XYZ file of N, CA and C in Angstrom:
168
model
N -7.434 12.195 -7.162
C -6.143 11.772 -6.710
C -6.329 11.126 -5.335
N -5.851 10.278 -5.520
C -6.317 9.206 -3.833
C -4.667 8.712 -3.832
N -4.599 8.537 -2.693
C -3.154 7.867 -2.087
C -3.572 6.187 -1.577
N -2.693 5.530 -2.204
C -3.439 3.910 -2.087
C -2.930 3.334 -0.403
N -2.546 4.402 0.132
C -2.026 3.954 1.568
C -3.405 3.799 2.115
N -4.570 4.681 1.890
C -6.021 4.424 2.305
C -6.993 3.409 2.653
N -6.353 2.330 1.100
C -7.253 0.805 1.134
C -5.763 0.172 0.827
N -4.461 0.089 0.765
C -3.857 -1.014 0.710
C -2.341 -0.487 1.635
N -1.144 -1.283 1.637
C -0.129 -1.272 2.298
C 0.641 0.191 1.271
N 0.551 0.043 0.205
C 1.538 0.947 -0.941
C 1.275 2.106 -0.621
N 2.157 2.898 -0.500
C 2.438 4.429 -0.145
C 2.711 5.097 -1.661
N 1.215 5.157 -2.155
C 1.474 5.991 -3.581
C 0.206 6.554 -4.211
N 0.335 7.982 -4.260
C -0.416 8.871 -5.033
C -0.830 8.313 -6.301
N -2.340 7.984 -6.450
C -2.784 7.674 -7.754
C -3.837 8.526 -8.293
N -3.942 8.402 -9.689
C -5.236 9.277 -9.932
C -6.231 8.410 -10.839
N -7.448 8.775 -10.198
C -8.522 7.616 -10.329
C -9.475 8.163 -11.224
N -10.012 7.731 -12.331
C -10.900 8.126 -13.192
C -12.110 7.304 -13.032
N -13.229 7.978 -12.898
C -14.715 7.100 -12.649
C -15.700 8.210 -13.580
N -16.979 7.627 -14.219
C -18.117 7.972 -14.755
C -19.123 7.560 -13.804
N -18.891 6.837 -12.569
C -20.187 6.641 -11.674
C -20.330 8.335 -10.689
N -21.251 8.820 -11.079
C -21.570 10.170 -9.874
C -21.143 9.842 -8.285
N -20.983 11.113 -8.173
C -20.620 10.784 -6.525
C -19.722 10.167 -5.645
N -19.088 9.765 -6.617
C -17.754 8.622 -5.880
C -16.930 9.928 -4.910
N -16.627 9.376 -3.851
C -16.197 10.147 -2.523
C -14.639 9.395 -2.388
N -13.887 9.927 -1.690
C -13.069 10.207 -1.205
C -12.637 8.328 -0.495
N -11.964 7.233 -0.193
C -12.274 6.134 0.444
C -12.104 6.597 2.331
N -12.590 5.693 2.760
C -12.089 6.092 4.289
C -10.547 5.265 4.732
N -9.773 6.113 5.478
C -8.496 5.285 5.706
C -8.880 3.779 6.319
N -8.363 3.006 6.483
C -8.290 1.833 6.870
C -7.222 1.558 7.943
N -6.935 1.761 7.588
C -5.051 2.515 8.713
C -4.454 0.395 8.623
N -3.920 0.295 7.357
C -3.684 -0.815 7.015
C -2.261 -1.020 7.169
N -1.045 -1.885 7.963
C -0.086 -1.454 7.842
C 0.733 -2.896 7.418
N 2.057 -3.215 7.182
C 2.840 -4.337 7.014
C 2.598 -5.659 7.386
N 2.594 -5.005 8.573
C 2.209 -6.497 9.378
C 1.064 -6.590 9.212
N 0.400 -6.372 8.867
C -1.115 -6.920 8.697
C -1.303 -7.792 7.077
N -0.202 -7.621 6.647
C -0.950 -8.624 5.301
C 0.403 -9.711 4.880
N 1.415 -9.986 6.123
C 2.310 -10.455 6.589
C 1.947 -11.947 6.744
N 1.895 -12.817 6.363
C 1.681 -14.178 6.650
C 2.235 -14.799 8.059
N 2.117 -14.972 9.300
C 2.240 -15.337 10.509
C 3.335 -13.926 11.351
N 3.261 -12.989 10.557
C 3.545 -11.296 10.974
C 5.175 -11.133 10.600
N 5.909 -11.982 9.621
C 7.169 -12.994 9.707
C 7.502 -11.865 8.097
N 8.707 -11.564 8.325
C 9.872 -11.099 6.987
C 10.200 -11.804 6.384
N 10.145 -12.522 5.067
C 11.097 -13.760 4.470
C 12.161 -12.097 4.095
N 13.281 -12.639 4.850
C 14.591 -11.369 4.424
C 15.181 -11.478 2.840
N 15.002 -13.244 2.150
C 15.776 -12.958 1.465
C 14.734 -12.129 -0.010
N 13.410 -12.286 0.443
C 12.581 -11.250 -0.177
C 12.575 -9.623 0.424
N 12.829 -9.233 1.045
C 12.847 -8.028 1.375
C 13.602 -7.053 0.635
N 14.142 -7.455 -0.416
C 14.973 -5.819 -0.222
C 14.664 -4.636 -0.861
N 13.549 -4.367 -0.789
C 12.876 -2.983 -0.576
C 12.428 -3.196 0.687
N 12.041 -3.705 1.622
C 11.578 -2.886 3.203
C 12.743 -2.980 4.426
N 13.602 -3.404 3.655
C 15.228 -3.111 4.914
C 16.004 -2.062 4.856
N 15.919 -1.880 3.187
C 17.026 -0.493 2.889
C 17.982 -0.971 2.507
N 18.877 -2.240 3.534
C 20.014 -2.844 3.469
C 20.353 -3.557 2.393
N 20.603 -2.612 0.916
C 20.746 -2.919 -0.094
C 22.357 -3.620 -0.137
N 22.340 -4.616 -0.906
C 23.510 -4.842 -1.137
C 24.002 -5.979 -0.326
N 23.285 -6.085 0.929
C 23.364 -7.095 1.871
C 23.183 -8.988 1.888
């Protein structure tokens, strides 16, 4: 069970199946929004899952 907040932006518990031995744990990355943000910029009228401001 790995949480994909580790290697990507998504905040979600996954569970990972492998046959290679030894596979470990990933190291955090500490990856956040703005980092995979194209000039660090919101297009709002895409947002509406990261405003909340449903309905808006």
């Amino acid at each position: 069970m790995i949480n994909s907040s580790l290697v990507s932006v998504q905040n979600r518990v996954r569970l990972y199946w492998t046959n290679i031995p030894n596979i470990t744990q990933p190291e955090d990355k500490n990856i956040v929004l703005e980092d995979i943000l194209e000039d660090g910029v919101t297009d709002r009228s895409k947002s509406y899952c990261l405003d909340a401001h449903y309905g808006c």
